[in-house]
C-alpha angles and dihedrals in degrees: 000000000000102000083215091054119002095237113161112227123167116228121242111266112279093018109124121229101252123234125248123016119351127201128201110238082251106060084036090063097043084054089242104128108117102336109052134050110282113215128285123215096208118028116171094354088305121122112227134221111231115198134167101251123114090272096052086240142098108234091018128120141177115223121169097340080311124111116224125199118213131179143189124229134170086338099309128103109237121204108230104179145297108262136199092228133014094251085058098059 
């Protein structure tokens, strides 16, 4: 299980479980593990769609320090909105 979000992943055979705090390549490469915030499934009654990219969530985006949601609808991407953190937008 990753410690940034608690992710479950299963080691390859004959890999050993390392001691100590484990991330996820994902919250490795958004630069989460330990000392940022590690994503959350449900934020204001709203499920969440975790994902592997840098942000931890599927249509979500940095830009400049900024967090941008994107969507997809009838085939076309749709712009949501610039955020101040990724579980904002």
């Amino acid at each position: 299980v990753c410690d940034g979000c608690e992710a479950a992943f299963e080691l390859p055979p004959g890999e050993l479980v390392p001691d100590g705090d484990w991330f996820c390549a994902a919250c490795r490469a958004g630069g989460r593990a330990a000392d940022k915030e590690a994503p959350v499934a449900v934020a204001e009654g709203l499920r969440l769609h975790l994902c592997s990219n840098s942000t931890g969530y599927k249509g979500v985006y940095e830009q400049s320090g900024r967090f941008q949601a994107k969507h997809r609808v009838g085939g076309r991407l749709v712009y949501i909105g610039n955020f101040g953190t990724a579980v904002e937008a």
